[in-house]
mmCIF file of N, CA, C and O in Angstrom:
data_model
loop_
_atom_site.group_PDB
_atom_site.id
_atom_site.type_symbol
_atom_site.label_atom_id
_atom_site.label_comp_id
_atom_site.label_asym_id
_atom_site.label_seq_id
_atom_site.Cartn_x
_atom_site.Cartn_y
_atom_site.Cartn_z
ATOM 1 N N MET S 1 3.098 -24.376 -6.172
ATOM 2 C CA MET S 1 3.544 -23.000 -5.331
ATOM 3 C C MET S 1 2.280 -22.295 -4.515
ATOM 4 O O MET S 1 1.606 -22.840 -5.369
ATOM 5 N N THR S 2 3.397 -21.909 -3.697
ATOM 6 C CA THR S 2 2.661 -21.970 -2.113
ATOM 7 C C THR S 2 2.649 -20.071 -2.388
ATOM 8 O O THR S 2 3.723 -19.488 -3.020
ATOM 9 N N GLU S 3 1.140 -19.280 -1.458
ATOM 10 C CA GLU S 3 1.266 -18.298 -1.284
ATOM 11 C C GLU S 3 2.531 -18.055 -0.423
ATOM 12 O O GLU S 3 2.231 -18.884 0.646
ATOM 13 N N ALA S 4 3.051 -16.895 -0.961
ATOM 14 C CA ALA S 4 4.218 -16.327 0.507
ATOM 15 C C ALA S 4 3.629 -15.454 1.501
ATOM 16 O O ALA S 4 2.846 -15.181 1.343
ATOM 17 N N THR S 5 3.251 -16.460 3.528
ATOM 18 C CA THR S 5 2.943 -15.608 3.811
ATOM 19 C C THR S 5 3.654 -13.642 4.081
ATOM 20 O O THR S 5 4.853 -13.771 3.283
ATOM 21 N N GLU S 6 2.953 -13.535 5.026
ATOM 22 C CA GLU S 6 3.535 -12.243 4.723
ATOM 23 C C GLU S 6 4.613 -11.488 5.564
ATOM 24 O O GLU S 6 5.587 -11.180 5.131
ATOM 25 N N THR S 7 4.979 -12.573 6.409
ATOM 26 C CA THR S 7 5.993 -11.982 7.203
ATOM 27 C C THR S 7 7.180 -11.800 6.006
ATOM 28 O O THR S 7 8.547 -11.579 6.006
ATOM 29 N N GLU S 8 7.124 -13.430 5.358
ATOM 30 C CA GLU S 8 7.442 -13.661 3.946
ATOM 31 C C GLU S 8 8.528 -12.682 3.284
ATOM 32 O O GLU S 8 9.197 -12.190 2.622
ATOM 33 N N LEU S 9 7.146 -11.919 2.834
ATOM 34 C CA LEU S 9 7.482 -10.897 2.091
ATOM 35 C C LEU S 9 8.191 -10.087 2.444
ATOM 36 O O LEU S 9 8.294 -9.925 2.038
ATOM 37 N N MET S 10 7.898 -10.027 4.280
ATOM 38 C CA MET S 10 8.912 -9.017 3.891
ATOM 39 C C MET S 10 9.740 -9.066 4.511
ATOM 40 O O MET S 10 10.475 -7.844 3.619
ATOM 41 N N LEU S 11 10.089 -10.061 5.297
ATOM 42 C CA LEU S 11 11.610 -10.565 5.052
ATOM 43 C C LEU S 11 12.111 -9.501 3.483
ATOM 44 O O LEU S 11 13.641 -10.595 3.296
ATOM 45 N N LYS S 12 11.765 -9.755 2.803
ATOM 46 C CA LYS S 12 11.937 -10.383 0.883
ATOM 47 C C LYS S 12 12.547 -8.603 0.546
ATOM 48 O O LYS S 12 12.624 -7.350 -0.767
ATOM 49 N N GLY S 13 12.093 -8.102 1.395
ATOM 50 C CA GLY S 13 11.850 -6.134 0.765
ATOM 51 C C GLY S 13 10.064 -6.124 0.919
ATOM 52 O O GLY S 13 10.474 -4.853 0.003
ATOM 53 N N TYR S 14 9.181 -6.797 1.020
ATOM 54 C CA TYR S 14 7.914 -6.295 0.403
ATOM 55 C C TYR S 14 7.695 -4.968 1.794
ATOM 56 O O TYR S 14 7.074 -5.633 2.518
ATOM 57 N N GLY S 15 6.598 -3.861 1.533
ATOM 58 C CA GLY S 15 6.663 -3.551 2.500
ATOM 59 C C GLY S 15 4.111 -2.850 1.640
ATOM 60 O O GLY S 15 4.433 -3.493 0.808
ATOM 61 N N LEU S 16 3.618 -2.614 2.865
ATOM 62 C CA LEU S 16 2.555 -2.171 2.784
ATOM 63 C C LEU S 16 1.946 -1.008 2.118
ATOM 64 O O LEU S 16 2.801 -0.449 1.891
ATOM 65 N N THR S 17 1.013 -1.160 0.444
ATOM 66 C CA THR S 17 1.171 0.039 -0.071
ATOM 67 C C THR S 17 -0.271 -0.456 0.859
ATOM 68 O O THR S 17 -1.566 -0.866 0.462
ATOM 69 N N THR S 18 -0.803 1.495 0.492
ATOM 70 C CA THR S 18 -1.978 1.355 0.791
ATOM 71 C C THR S 18 -2.735 2.670 -0.141
ATOM 72 O O THR S 18 -2.302 3.493 0.000
ATOM 73 N N ALA S 19 -3.530 2.576 -1.057
ATOM 74 C CA ALA S 19 -3.933 3.137 -2.372
ATOM 75 C C ALA S 19 -5.743 3.649 -1.619
ATOM 76 O O ALA S 19 -6.002 2.958 -1.876
ATOM 77 N N GLU S 20 -5.715 4.636 -2.044
ATOM 78 C CA GLU S 20 -6.221 5.273 -2.296
ATOM 79 C C GLU S 20 -7.104 5.983 -4.054
ATOM 80 O O GLU S 20 -6.817 6.250 -4.633
ATOM 81 N N LEU S 21 -8.460 4.782 -4.593
ATOM 82 C CA LEU S 21 -8.197 5.178 -5.236
ATOM 83 C C LEU S 21 -9.537 6.104 -5.976
ATOM 84 O O LEU S 21 -11.038 6.241 -5.294
ATOM 85 N N PHE S 22 -9.890 7.125 -6.258
ATOM 86 C CA PHE S 22 -10.963 7.979 -6.363
ATOM 87 C C PHE S 22 -11.725 8.219 -8.614
ATOM 88 O O PHE S 22 -10.806 7.853 -9.193
ATOM 89 N N TYR S 23 -12.448 7.990 -7.857
ATOM 90 C CA TYR S 23 -12.807 7.904 -9.302
ATOM 91 C C TYR S 23 -14.314 7.896 -9.626
ATOM 92 O O TYR S 23 -15.595 8.575 -8.447
ATOM 93 N N ARG S 24 -14.857 8.642 -10.872
ATOM 94 C CA ARG S 24 -16.361 9.049 -10.870
ATOM 95 C C ARG S 24 -17.624 7.877 -11.883
ATOM 96 O O ARG S 24 -17.518 6.652 -11.462
ATOM 97 N N MET S 25 -18.322 7.715 -11.338
ATOM 98 C CA MET S 25 -19.330 7.144 -10.080
ATOM 99 C C MET S 25 -20.125 7.182 -12.609
ATOM 100 O O MET S 25 -20.286 8.156 -13.542
ATOM 101 N N PRO S 26 -20.103 6.102 -13.027
ATOM 102 C CA PRO S 26 -20.636 5.336 -13.911
ATOM 103 C C PRO S 26 -22.353 6.904 -14.942
ATOM 104 O O PRO S 26 -22.363 7.017 -15.717
ATOM 105 N N ASP S 27 -23.541 6.128 -13.502
ATOM 106 C CA ASP S 27 -24.362 7.284 -13.692
ATOM 107 C C ASP S 27 -24.323 8.729 -13.552
ATOM 108 O O ASP S 27 -25.542 9.409 -13.771
ATOM 109 N N TYR S 28 -23.463 8.687 -12.420
ATOM 110 C CA TYR S 28 -23.633 10.314 -12.480
ATOM 111 C C TYR S 28 -22.609 10.830 -12.087
ATOM 112 O O TYR S 28 -20.806 10.686 -11.274
ATOM 113 N N ARG S 29 -21.470 12.065 -13.339
ATOM 114 C CA ARG S 29 -20.765 11.492 -13.693
ATOM 115 C C ARG S 29 -20.059 13.513 -12.891
ATOM 116 O O ARG S 29 -18.636 12.748 -12.168
ATOM 117 N N ASN S 30 -20.840 13.732 -11.962
ATOM 118 C CA ASN S 30 -19.955 14.172 -11.151
ATOM 119 C C ASN S 30 -19.842 13.731 -9.941
ATOM 120 O O ASN S 30 -19.189 14.252 -8.891
ATOM 121 N N VAL S 31 -20.144 12.924 -9.552
ATOM 122 C CA VAL S 31 -20.315 12.535 -7.872
ATOM 123 C C VAL S 31 -18.884 11.485 -8.576
ATOM 124 O O VAL S 31 -18.510 10.647 -9.120
ATOM 125 N N LEU S 32 -18.434 12.473 -6.959
ATOM 126 C CA LEU S 32 -16.078 10.912 -7.139
ATOM 127 C C LEU S 32 -17.132 10.062 -6.046
ATOM 128 O O LEU S 32 -16.917 10.404 -4.899
ATOM 129 N N ASN S 33 -16.229 8.234 -6.159
ATOM 130 C CA ASN S 33 -16.325 8.133 -4.790
ATOM 131 C C ASN S 33 -14.923 7.795 -4.636
ATOM 132 O O ASN S 33 -13.973 7.765 -6.033
ATOM 133 N N SER S 34 -15.029 6.574 -3.390
ATOM 134 C CA SER S 34 -13.110 6.411 -2.939
ATOM 135 C C SER S 34 -13.474 4.975 -2.963
ATOM 136 O O SER S 34 -14.064 4.298 -2.589
ATOM 137 N N TYR S 35 -12.058 4.067 -3.355
ATOM 138 C CA TYR S 35 -12.142 3.150 -3.361
ATOM 139 C C TYR S 35 -10.793 2.006 -2.716
ATOM 140 O O TYR S 35 -9.430 2.668 -2.878
ATOM 141 N N ILE S 36 -10.859 2.245 -0.697
ATOM 142 C CA ILE S 36 -9.546 1.672 0.094
ATOM 143 C C ILE S 36 -9.105 0.306 -1.171
ATOM 144 O O ILE S 36 -9.132 -0.726 -0.485
ATOM 145 N N TRP S 37 -7.632 0.252 -1.557
ATOM 146 C CA TRP S 37 -6.195 -1.347 -2.010
ATOM 147 C C TRP S 37 -5.733 -1.421 -0.377
ATOM 148 O O TRP S 37 -4.617 0.294 -1.171
ATOM 149 N N GLN S 38 -5.483 -2.868 -0.631
ATOM 150 C CA GLN S 38 -4.175 -2.628 0.805
ATOM 151 C C GLN S 38 -3.633 -3.588 0.225
ATOM 152 O O GLN S 38 -3.971 -5.030 0.271
ATOM 153 N N ASP S 39 -1.889 -3.798 -0.047
ATOM 154 C CA ASP S 39 -1.199 -5.360 -0.670
ATOM 155 C C ASP S 39 0.453 -4.589 -0.063
ATOM 156 O O ASP S 39 1.006 -3.899 -0.365
ATOM 157 N N TYR S 40 0.883 -6.139 -0.139
ATOM 158 C CA TYR S 40 2.436 -5.820 0.148
ATOM 159 C C TYR S 40 2.842 -5.885 -1.630
ATOM 160 O O TYR S 40 2.709 -6.539 -1.875
ATOM 161 N N ASP S 41 3.929 -4.646 -1.253
ATOM 162 C CA ASP S 41 4.007 -4.617 -2.916
ATOM 163 C C ASP S 41 5.638 -4.441 -2.916
ATOM 164 O O ASP S 41 6.051 -3.979 -1.903
ATOM 165 N N LEU S 42 6.744 -4.013 -4.214
ATOM 166 C CA LEU S 42 8.419 -3.642 -3.931
ATOM 167 C C LEU S 42 8.140 -2.156 -4.492
ATOM 168 O O LEU S 42 7.667 -2.071 -5.743
ATOM 169 N N ALA S 43 9.288 -0.949 -3.297
ATOM 170 C CA ALA S 43 8.396 0.020 -3.583
ATOM 171 C C ALA S 43 10.377 -0.271 -4.786
ATOM 172 O O ALA S 43 11.444 -1.219 -4.476
ATOM 173 N N PRO S 44 10.718 0.698 -5.844
ATOM 174 C CA PRO S 44 9.760 1.637 -6.117
ATOM 175 C C PRO S 44 8.570 1.780 -7.612
ATOM 176 O O PRO S 44 7.733 2.673 -8.107
ATOM 177 N N ASP S 45 8.835 -0.001 -7.999
ATOM 178 C CA ASP S 45 8.353 -0.210 -8.850
ATOM 179 C C ASP S 45 6.718 0.139 -8.911
ATOM 180 O O ASP S 45 5.942 -0.541 -9.166
ATOM 181 N N HIS S 46 6.793 -1.910 -7.395
ATOM 182 C CA HIS S 46 4.453 -0.815 -6.861
ATOM 183 C C HIS S 46 3.929 -1.796 -8.167
ATOM 184 O O HIS S 46 2.682 -2.198 -8.810
ATOM 185 N N ASP S 47 4.396 -2.723 -8.768
ATOM 186 C CA ASP S 47 3.963 -3.707 -10.042
ATOM 187 C C ASP S 47 2.677 -4.582 -9.355
ATOM 188 O O ASP S 47 1.548 -4.364 -10.488
ATOM 189 N N ARG S 48 2.082 -4.488 -8.330
ATOM 190 C CA ARG S 48 0.894 -5.193 -7.688
ATOM 191 C C ARG S 48 0.006 -3.939 -8.141
ATOM 192 O O ARG S 48 -0.783 -3.528 -8.209
ATOM 193 N N LEU S 49 0.647 -2.539 -6.937
ATOM 194 C CA LEU S 49 -0.485 -1.753 -7.023
ATOM 195 C C LEU S 49 -0.385 -1.357 -8.959
ATOM 196 O O LEU S 49 -2.424 -0.798 -9.178
ATOM 197 N N LEU S 50 0.094 -0.850 -9.749
ATOM 198 C CA LEU S 50 -0.255 -1.069 -11.301
ATOM 199 C C LEU S 50 -1.270 -2.257 -11.507
ATOM 200 O O LEU S 50 -1.783 -1.478 -13.411
ATOM 201 N N ASN S 51 -0.488 -3.132 -11.426
ATOM 202 C CA ASN S 51 -1.645 -4.171 -12.099
ATOM 203 C C ASN S 51 -2.182 -4.390 -11.783
ATOM 204 O O ASN S 51 -3.763 -4.680 -12.239
ATOM 205 N N PHE S 52 -3.699 -3.551 -9.861
ATOM 206 C CA PHE S 52 -5.043 -3.463 -9.795
ATOM 207 C C PHE S 52 -5.247 -2.591 -10.948
ATOM 208 O O PHE S 52 -6.528 -2.131 -11.259
ATOM 209 N N VAL S 53 -4.496 -1.360 -11.016
ATOM 210 C CA VAL S 53 -5.669 0.142 -12.111
ATOM 211 C C VAL S 53 -5.152 -0.333 -12.899
ATOM 212 O O VAL S 53 -6.594 -0.339 -14.211
ATOM 213 N N SER S 54 -4.243 -1.358 -13.777
ATOM 214 C CA SER S 54 -4.018 -1.721 -15.735
ATOM 215 C C SER S 54 -5.501 -2.526 -15.201
ATOM 216 O O SER S 54 -6.540 -2.494 -15.853
ATOM 217 N N PHE S 55 -6.329 -3.631 -13.502
ATOM 218 C CA PHE S 55 -6.803 -4.201 -14.442
ATOM 219 C C PHE S 55 -8.110 -3.307 -13.769
ATOM 220 O O PHE S 55 -10.015 -3.613 -14.859
ATOM 221 N N TRP S 56 -8.911 -2.821 -13.041
ATOM 222 C CA TRP S 56 -9.830 -1.213 -12.415
ATOM 223 C C TRP S 56 -10.107 -0.556 -14.420
ATOM 224 O O TRP S 56 -10.441 -0.696 -14.232
ATOM 225 N N LYS S 57 -9.501 -0.302 -14.604
ATOM 226 C CA LYS S 57 -9.487 0.911 -15.735
ATOM 227 C C LYS S 57 -9.060 -0.169 -17.443
ATOM 228 O O LYS S 57 -10.690 0.196 -17.306
ATOM 229 N N ARG S 58 -9.008 -1.593 -17.163
ATOM 230 C CA ARG S 58 -10.089 -2.866 -18.264
ATOM 231 C C ARG S 58 -11.627 -2.817 -17.778
ATOM 232 O O ARG S 58 -12.271 -2.617 -18.307
ATOM 233 N N GLU S 59 -11.728 -3.419 -16.006
ATOM 234 C CA GLU S 59 -12.142 -3.893 -15.986
ATOM 235 C C GLU S 59 -14.177 -3.924 -15.064
ATOM 236 O O GLU S 59 -14.924 -4.341 -14.746
ATOM 237 N N ILE S 60 -13.448 -2.159 -14.281
ATOM 238 C CA ILE S 60 -14.371 -1.815 -14.004
ATOM 239 C C ILE S 60 -14.835 -0.359 -14.947
ATOM 240 O O ILE S 60 -13.906 -0.041 -15.681
ATOM 241 N N GLU S 61 -16.666 0.407 -14.258
ATOM 242 C CA GLU S 61 -17.274 1.213 -15.318
ATOM 243 C C GLU S 61 -16.430 2.289 -14.764
ATOM 244 O O GLU S 61 -16.929 2.787 -15.687
ATOM 245 N N GLY S 62 -16.458 2.633 -13.596
ATOM 246 C CA GLY S 62 -16.312 3.514 -13.368
ATOM 247 C C GLY S 62 -14.248 4.485 -13.684
ATOM 248 O O GLY S 62 -14.202 3.638 -12.721
ATOM 249 N N GLU S 63 -15.312 5.211 -14.141
ATOM 250 C CA GLU S 63 -13.189 5.750 -15.029
ATOM 251 C C GLU S 63 -12.442 6.547 -13.410
ATOM 252 O O GLU S 63 -13.215 7.101 -12.384
ATOM 253 N N LEU S 64 -11.086 6.067 -13.299
ATOM 254 C CA LEU S 64 -9.994 6.335 -12.509
ATOM 255 C C LEU S 64 -10.207 7.985 -12.684
ATOM 256 O O LEU S 64 -9.799 9.081 -13.983
ATOM 257 N N HIS S 65 -10.371 8.596 -11.450
ATOM 258 C CA HIS S 65 -9.951 10.158 -11.803
ATOM 259 C C HIS S 65 -7.955 10.769 -11.370
ATOM 260 O O HIS S 65 -8.090 11.404 -11.520
ATOM 261 N N SER S 66 -7.931 10.650 -9.833
ATOM 262 C CA SER S 66 -7.509 10.004 -9.425
ATOM 263 C C SER S 66 -6.970 8.491 -7.867
ATOM 264 O O SER S 66 -8.304 8.352 -7.803
ATOM 265 N N VAL S 67 -5.183 8.842 -7.824
ATOM 266 C CA VAL S 67 -4.402 7.467 -7.622
ATOM 267 C C VAL S 67 -3.848 8.254 -6.321
ATOM 268 O O VAL S 67 -2.607 9.225 -6.599
ATOM 269 N N ARG S 68 -3.951 8.595 -5.029
ATOM 270 C CA ARG S 68 -3.183 8.773 -3.989
ATOM 271 C C ARG S 68 -2.525 7.777 -3.017
ATOM 272 O O ARG S 68 -3.618 6.215 -3.256
ATOM 273 N N PHE S 69 -1.712 7.574 -3.462
ATOM 274 C CA PHE S 69 -1.036 6.179 -2.254
ATOM 275 C C PHE S 69 0.288 5.927 -1.357
ATOM 276 O O PHE S 69 1.148 7.279 -1.270
ATOM 277 N N THR S 70 0.912 4.659 0.258
ATOM 278 C CA THR S 70 1.752 5.289 0.947
ATOM 279 C C THR S 70 2.202 4.146 0.329
ATOM 280 O O THR S 70 1.537 3.170 0.204
ATOM 281 N N HIS S 71 3.524 3.932 0.948
ATOM 282 C CA HIS S 71 4.031 3.131 0.864
ATOM 283 C C HIS S 71 5.273 2.896 2.223
ATOM 284 O O HIS S 71 5.647 3.682 2.764
ATOM 285 N N ARG S 72 4.867 1.472 3.412
ATOM 286 C CA ARG S 72 5.727 1.971 4.359
ATOM 287 C C ARG S 72 5.940 0.254 4.619
ATOM 288 O O ARG S 72 5.523 -1.104 5.090
ATOM 289 N N LYS S 73 7.309 0.634 4.709
ATOM 290 C CA LYS S 73 8.330 -0.748 5.069
ATOM 291 C C LYS S 73 7.732 -1.267 6.475
ATOM 292 O O LYS S 73 8.253 0.129 7.344
ATOM 293 N N LEU S 74 7.102 -2.831 7.164
ATOM 294 C CA LEU S 74 6.865 -2.581 8.094
ATOM 295 C C LEU S 74 7.699 -3.622 8.895
ATOM 296 O O LEU S 74 8.430 -3.146 10.683
ATOM 297 N N ILE S 75 9.533 -4.371 8.661
ATOM 298 C CA ILE S 75 10.457 -4.382 8.796
ATOM 299 C C ILE S 75 11.379 -3.900 8.107
ATOM 300 O O ILE S 75 12.411 -3.676 7.846
ATOM 301 N N ALA S 76 12.126 -3.169 9.723
ATOM 302 C CA ALA S 76 13.298 -2.278 9.774
ATOM 303 C C ALA S 76 13.935 -2.562 10.717
ATOM 304 O O ALA S 76 13.481 -3.250 11.793
ATOM 305 N N PRO S 77 15.463 -2.043 10.418
ATOM 306 C CA PRO S 77 16.386 -2.244 11.438
ATOM 307 C C PRO S 77 15.515 -1.472 11.957
ATOM 308 O O PRO S 77 15.720 -1.086 12.738
ATOM 309 N N GLY S 78 16.569 -2.344 14.293
ATOM 310 C CA GLY S 78 16.107 -2.201 15.246
ATOM 311 C C GLY S 78 16.829 -0.779 15.766
ATOM 312 O O GLY S 78 17.493 -0.254 15.321
ATOM 313 N N GLU S 79 16.297 0.155 16.107
ATOM 314 C CA GLU S 79 17.279 1.868 16.672
ATOM 315 C C GLU S 79 18.115 0.840 18.024
ATOM 316 O O GLU S 79 18.183 0.149 18.616
ATOM 317 N N TRP S 80 18.851 1.217 17.855
ATOM 318 C CA TRP S 80 20.525 1.276 17.947
ATOM 319 C C TRP S 80 21.083 2.235 19.671
ATOM 320 O O TRP S 80 21.744 3.172 18.262
ATOM 321 N N ARG S 81 21.318 2.879 20.083
ATOM 322 C CA ARG S 81 22.522 3.325 20.300
ATOM 323 C C ARG S 81 23.267 2.880 22.140
ATOM 324 O O ARG S 81 22.960 2.210 22.849
ATOM 325 N N GLN S 82 24.419 4.202 22.250
ATOM 326 C CA GLN S 82 25.187 3.271 22.935
ATOM 327 C C GLN S 82 25.059 3.738 24.769
ATOM 328 O O GLN S 82 24.593 5.589 24.447
ATOM 329 N N ILE S 83 25.357 2.887 25.384
ATOM 330 C CA ILE S 83 24.860 3.870 26.729
ATOM 331 C C ILE S 83 25.971 3.809 27.463
ATOM 332 O O ILE S 83 26.521 3.060 27.705
ATOM 333 N N ALA S 84 26.418 5.219 27.211
ATOM 334 C CA ALA S 84 27.975 6.110 28.417
ATOM 335 C C ALA S 84 27.795 5.784 29.465
ATOM 336 O O ALA S 84 28.966 5.473 29.419
ATOM 337 N N GLY S 85 26.594 5.215 30.300
ATOM 338 C CA GLY S 85 27.079 5.249 31.795
ATOM 339 C C GLY S 85 25.125 4.271 32.324
ATOM 340 O O GLY S 85 25.122 3.844 31.763
ATOM 341 N N GLU S 86 25.492 4.319 33.471
ATOM 342 C CA GLU S 86 25.492 3.933 34.970
ATOM 343 C C GLU S 86 24.497 4.438 35.604
ATOM 344 O O GLU S 86 25.891 3.887 36.294
ATOM 345 N N PHE S 87 23.299 4.262 36.475
ATOM 346 C CA PHE S 87 22.914 5.024 36.691
ATOM 347 C C PHE S 87 22.265 4.043 38.541
ATOM 348 O O PHE S 87 20.920 4.110 38.343
ATOM 349 N N PRO S 88 22.797 4.334 39.140
ATOM 350 C CA PRO S 88 22.841 3.420 40.209
ATOM 351 C C PRO S 88 21.381 3.859 41.101
ATOM 352 O O PRO S 88 21.326 5.160 40.933
ATOM 353 N N VAL S 89 20.571 3.160 41.425
ATOM 354 C CA VAL S 89 19.511 4.226 41.756
ATOM 355 C C VAL S 89 18.731 2.895 43.165
ATOM 356 O O VAL S 89 19.069 2.244 43.573
ATOM 357 N N HIS S 90 19.485 3.851 44.196
ATOM 358 C CA HIS S 90 18.827 2.706 45.475
ATOM 359 C C HIS S 90 19.361 2.201 46.220
ATOM 360 O O HIS S 90 20.032 1.413 46.021
#
């Protein structure tokens, strides 16, 4: 099984998901750091993001404080508008 290209994923409905994870430093509990994660994911389920958050909770020592994310479909129908007339110049 081959990895799908970004274009193939976008044509299947995937969009670019960007998440900012805020986490506490293990040795300095009062310090918050952030980590940026980006991947192509399907809305509204966001399975890849949820899998990454589960991985973080299971494998990374830094306790998650919060997660902020956005999702954007990059391939969308083009804008179409009807032209009612033509104005020749010169």
